[in-house]
GROMACS .gro file of C-alpha atoms in nm:
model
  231
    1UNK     CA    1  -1.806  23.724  17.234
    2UNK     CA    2  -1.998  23.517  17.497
    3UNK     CA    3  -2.275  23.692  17.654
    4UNK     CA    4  -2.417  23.620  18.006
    5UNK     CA    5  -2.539  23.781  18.353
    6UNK     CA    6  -2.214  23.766  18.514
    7UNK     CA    7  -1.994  23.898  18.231
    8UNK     CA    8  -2.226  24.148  18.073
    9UNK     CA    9  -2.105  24.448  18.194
   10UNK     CA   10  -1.749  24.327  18.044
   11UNK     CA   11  -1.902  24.259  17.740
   12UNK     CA   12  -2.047  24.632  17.701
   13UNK     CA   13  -1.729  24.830  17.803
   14UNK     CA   14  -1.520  24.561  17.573
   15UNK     CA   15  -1.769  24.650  17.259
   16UNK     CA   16  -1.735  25.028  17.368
   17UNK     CA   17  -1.408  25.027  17.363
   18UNK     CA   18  -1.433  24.812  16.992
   19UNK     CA   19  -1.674  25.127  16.836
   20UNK     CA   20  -1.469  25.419  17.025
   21UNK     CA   21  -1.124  25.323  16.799
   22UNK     CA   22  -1.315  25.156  16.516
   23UNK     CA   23  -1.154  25.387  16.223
   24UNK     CA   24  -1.535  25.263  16.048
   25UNK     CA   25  -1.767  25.171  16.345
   26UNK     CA   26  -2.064  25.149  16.096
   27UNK     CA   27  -1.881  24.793  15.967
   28UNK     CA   28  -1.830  24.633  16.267
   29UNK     CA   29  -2.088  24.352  16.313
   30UNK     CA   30  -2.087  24.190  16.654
   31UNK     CA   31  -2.187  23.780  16.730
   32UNK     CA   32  -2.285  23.670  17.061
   33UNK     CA   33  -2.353  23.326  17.166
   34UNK     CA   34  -2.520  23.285  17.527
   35UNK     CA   35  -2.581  22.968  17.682
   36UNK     CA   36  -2.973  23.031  17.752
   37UNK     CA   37  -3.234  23.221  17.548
   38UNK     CA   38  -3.210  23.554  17.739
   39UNK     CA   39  -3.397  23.844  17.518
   40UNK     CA   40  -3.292  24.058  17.779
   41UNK     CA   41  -2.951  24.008  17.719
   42UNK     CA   42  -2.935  24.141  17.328
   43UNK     CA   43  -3.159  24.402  17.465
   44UNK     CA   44  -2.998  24.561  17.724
   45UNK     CA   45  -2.680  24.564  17.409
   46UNK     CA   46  -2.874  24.684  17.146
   47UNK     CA   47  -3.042  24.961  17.318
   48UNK     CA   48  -2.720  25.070  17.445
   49UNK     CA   49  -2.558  25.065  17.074
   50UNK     CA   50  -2.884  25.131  16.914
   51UNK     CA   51  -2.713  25.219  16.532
   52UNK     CA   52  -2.464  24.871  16.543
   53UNK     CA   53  -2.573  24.544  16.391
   54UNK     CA   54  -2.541  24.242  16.644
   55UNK     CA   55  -2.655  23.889  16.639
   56UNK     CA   56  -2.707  23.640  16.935
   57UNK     CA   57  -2.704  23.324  16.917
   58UNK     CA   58  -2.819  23.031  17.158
   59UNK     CA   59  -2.570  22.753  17.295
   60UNK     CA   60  -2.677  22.408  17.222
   61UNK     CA   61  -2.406  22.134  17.161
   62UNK     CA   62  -2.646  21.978  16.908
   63UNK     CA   63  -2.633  22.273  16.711
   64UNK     CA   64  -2.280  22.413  16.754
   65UNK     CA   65  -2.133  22.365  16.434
   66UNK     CA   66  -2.466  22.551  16.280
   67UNK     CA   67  -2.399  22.871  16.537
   68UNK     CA   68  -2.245  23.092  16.236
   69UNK     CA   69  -2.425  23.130  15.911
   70UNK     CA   70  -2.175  23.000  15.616
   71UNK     CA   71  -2.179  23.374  15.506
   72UNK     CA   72  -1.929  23.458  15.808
   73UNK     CA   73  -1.588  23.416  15.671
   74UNK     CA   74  -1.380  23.494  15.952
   75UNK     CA   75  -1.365  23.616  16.292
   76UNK     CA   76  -1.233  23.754  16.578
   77UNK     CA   77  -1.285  23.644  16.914
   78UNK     CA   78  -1.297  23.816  17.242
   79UNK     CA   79  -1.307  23.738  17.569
   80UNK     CA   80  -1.570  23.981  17.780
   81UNK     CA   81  -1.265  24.090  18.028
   82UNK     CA   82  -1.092  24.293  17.812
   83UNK     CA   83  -1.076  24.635  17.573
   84UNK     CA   84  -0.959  24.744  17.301
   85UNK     CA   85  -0.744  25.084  17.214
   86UNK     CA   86  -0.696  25.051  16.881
   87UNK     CA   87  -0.832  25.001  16.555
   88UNK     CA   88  -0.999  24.674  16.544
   89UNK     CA   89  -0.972  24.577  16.119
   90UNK     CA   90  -0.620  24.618  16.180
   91UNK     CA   91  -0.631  24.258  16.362
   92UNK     CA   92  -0.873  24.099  16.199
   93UNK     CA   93  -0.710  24.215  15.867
   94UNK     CA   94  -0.395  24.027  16.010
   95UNK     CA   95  -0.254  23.777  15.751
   96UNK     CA   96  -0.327  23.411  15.876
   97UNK     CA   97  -0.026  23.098  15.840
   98UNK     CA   98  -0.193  22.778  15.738
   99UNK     CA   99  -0.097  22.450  15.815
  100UNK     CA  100   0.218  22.398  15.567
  101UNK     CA  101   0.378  22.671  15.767
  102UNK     CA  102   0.296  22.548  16.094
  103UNK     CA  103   0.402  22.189  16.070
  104UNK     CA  104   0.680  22.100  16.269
  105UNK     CA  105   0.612  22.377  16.562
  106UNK     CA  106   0.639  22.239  16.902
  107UNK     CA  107   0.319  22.184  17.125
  108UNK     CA  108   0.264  22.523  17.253
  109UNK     CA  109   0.007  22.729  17.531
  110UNK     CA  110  -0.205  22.996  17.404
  111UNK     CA  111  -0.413  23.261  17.537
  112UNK     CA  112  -0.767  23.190  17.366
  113UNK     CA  113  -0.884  23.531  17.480
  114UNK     CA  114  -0.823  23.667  17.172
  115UNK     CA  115  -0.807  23.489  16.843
  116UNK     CA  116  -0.850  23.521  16.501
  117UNK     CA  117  -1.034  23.268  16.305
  118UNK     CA  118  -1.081  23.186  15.915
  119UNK     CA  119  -1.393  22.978  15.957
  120UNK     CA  120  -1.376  22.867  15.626
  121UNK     CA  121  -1.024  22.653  15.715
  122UNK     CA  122  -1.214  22.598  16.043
  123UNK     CA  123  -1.506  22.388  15.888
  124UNK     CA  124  -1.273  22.252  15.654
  125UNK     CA  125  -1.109  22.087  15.945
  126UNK     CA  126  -1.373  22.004  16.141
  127UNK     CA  127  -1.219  22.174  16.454
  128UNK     CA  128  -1.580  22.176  16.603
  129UNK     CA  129  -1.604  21.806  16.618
  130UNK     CA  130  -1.250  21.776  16.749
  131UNK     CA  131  -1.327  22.016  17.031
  132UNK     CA  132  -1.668  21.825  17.084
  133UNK     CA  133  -1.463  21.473  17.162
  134UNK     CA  134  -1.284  21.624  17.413
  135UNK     CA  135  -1.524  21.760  17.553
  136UNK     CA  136  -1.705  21.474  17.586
  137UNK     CA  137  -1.382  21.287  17.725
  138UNK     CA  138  -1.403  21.545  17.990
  139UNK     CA  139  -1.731  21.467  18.071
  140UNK     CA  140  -1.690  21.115  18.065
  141UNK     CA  141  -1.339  21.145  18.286
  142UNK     CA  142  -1.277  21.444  18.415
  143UNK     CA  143  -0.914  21.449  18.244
  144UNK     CA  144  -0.842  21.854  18.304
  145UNK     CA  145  -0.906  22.172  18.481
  146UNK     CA  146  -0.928  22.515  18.394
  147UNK     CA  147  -1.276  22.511  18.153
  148UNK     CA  148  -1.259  22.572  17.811
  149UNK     CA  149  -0.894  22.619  17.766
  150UNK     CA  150  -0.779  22.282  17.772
  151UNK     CA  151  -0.972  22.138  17.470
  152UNK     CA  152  -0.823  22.430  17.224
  153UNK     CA  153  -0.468  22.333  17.346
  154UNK     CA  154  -0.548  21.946  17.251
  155UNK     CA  155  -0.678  21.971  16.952
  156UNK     CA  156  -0.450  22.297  16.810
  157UNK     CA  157  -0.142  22.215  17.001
  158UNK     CA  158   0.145  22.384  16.823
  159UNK     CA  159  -0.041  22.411  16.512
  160UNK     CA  160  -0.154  22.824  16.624
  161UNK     CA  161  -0.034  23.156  16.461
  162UNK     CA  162   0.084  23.400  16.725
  163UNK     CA  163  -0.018  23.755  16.638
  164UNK     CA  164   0.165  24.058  16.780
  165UNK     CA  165   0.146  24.084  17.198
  166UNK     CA  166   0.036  24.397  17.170
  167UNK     CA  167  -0.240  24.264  17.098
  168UNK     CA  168  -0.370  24.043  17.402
  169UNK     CA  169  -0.189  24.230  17.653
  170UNK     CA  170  -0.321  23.946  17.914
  171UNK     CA  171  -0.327  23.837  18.240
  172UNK     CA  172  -0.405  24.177  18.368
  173UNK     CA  173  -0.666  24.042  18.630
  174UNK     CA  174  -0.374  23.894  18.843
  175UNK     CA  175  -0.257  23.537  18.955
  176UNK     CA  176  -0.540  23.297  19.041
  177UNK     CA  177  -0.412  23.225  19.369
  178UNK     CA  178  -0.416  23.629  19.542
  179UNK     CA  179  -0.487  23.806  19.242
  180UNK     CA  180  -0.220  24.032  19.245
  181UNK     CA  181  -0.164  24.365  19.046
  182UNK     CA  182  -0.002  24.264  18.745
  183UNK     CA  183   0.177  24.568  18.528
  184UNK     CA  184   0.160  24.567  18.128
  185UNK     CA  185   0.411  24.381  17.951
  186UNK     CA  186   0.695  24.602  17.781
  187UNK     CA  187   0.596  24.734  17.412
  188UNK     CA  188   0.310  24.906  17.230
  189UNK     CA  189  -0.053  24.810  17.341
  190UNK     CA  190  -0.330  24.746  17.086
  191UNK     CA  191  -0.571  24.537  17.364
  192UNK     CA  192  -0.584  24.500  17.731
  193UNK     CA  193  -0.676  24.163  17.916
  194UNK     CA  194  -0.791  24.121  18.261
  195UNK     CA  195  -0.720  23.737  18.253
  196UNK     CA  196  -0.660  23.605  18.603
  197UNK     CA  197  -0.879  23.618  18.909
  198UNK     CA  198  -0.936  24.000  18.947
  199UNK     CA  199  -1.201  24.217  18.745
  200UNK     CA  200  -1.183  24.540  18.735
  201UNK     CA  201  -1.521  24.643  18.774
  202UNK     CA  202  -1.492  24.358  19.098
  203UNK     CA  203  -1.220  24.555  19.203
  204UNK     CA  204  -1.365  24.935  19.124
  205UNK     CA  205  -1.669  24.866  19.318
  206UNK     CA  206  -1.496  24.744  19.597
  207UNK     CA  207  -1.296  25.000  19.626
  208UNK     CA  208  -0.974  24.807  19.563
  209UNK     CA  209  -0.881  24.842  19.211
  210UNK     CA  210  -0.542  24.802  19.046
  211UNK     CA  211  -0.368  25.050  18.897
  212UNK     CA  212  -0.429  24.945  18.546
  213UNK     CA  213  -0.795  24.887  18.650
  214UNK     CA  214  -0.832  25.295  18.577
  215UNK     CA  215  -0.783  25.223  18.225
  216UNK     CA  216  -1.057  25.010  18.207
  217UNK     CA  217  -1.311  25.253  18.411
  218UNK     CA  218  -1.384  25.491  18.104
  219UNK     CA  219  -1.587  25.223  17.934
  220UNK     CA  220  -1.794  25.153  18.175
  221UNK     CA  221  -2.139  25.253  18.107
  222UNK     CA  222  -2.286  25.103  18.402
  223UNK     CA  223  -2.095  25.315  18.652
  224UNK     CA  224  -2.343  25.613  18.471
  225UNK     CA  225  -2.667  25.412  18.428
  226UNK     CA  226  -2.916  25.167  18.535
  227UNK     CA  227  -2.841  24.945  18.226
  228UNK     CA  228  -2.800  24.677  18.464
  229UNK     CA  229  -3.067  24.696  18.685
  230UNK     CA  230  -3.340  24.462  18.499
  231UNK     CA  231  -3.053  24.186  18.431
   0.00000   0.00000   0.00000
């Protein structure tokens, strides 16, 4: 996960949500990377989950390929908009296609809310370095909108595993234009997104949530505490 001001009250009901249908809780190690050096941040988290093991790391585009120590074999990534209602190891358990059975696919769009990554394969690659150029292009040119989502789509294309939907239920937060109530997607649900425009703790405290939004609530520590107050 990312970690920031903005987003950390996401970030604490999404790792909630992680330990509360964690079959083993005690294994789940947590890696935050925040773009400034904010003790305050992997305070406020480690006091509230004072028995879990988490690590933060600081942003710098010098350093980015040296964020994870070569000990981390493979991840899983979440967005801070989002929770999970089921057992986590069952995703990042999931069995990964590598490139052999992925040549030939069509350019596709992802959601990179959620992913699963074999960082091994990763360095082997040298994704970081491809996602580096074009972010410098986009520095240089200004070629695209929409943040960090466009570099992963040019330099993974059609070369990306989906894993089940039920897993990155997204787009929950509504369209970007109005930010409309969206509804789940038919199926089972392993992991709700509030992609889109709307937050639901935006929308709880202004007394306008969604209907979906009320799913999201019990996880919210800060609607109990002061957690928040020194942030």
């Amino acid at each position: 996960m990312t970690l920031d001001v903005t987003y950390l009250r996401g970030s604490v009901a999404g790792v909630l949500s992680v330990l509360q249908h964690a079959a083993c809780p005690e294994n789940v190690v947590f890696h935050f990377i925040a773009s400034h050096r904010r003790s305050d941040l992997l305070r406020t988290i480690t006091s509230t989950f004072p028995y879990q093991t988490f690590h933060l790391y600081h942003f710098n585009t010098d350093l980015v390929r040296d964020l994870l120590p070569m000990s981390v074999r493979r991840i899983v990534y979440f967005d801070s908009d989002l929770i999970v209602v089921d057992d986590v190891a069952k995703l990042w358990n999931i069995k990964l296609a590598y490139a052999a059975a992925l040549r030939g696919r069509r350019a596709c769009y992802f959601n990179t809310g959620v992913m699963v990554i074999d960082l091994g394969k990763w360095r082997e690659g040298k994704y970081t370095e491809k996602l580096e150029y074009w972010m410098k292009v986009q520095k240089k040119y200004r070629i695209y909108e929409l943040g960090s989502l466009p570099p992963f789509l040019l330099v993974f294309a059609g070369d990306v595993e989906g894993v089940e939907h039920r897993w990155n239920q997204h787009g929950l937060g509504g369209d970007n234009l109005e930010g409309l109530c969206r509804d789940l997607h038919p199926g089972p649900v392993s992991l709700l997104h509030w992609s889109g425009k709307g937050k639901p703790w935006l929308r709880l405290d202004s007394k306008r949530p969604c209907p979906l939004d009320s799913l999201w609530a019990p996880y919210d520590l800060y609607r109990h505490s002061t957690l928040f107050c020194d942030s």
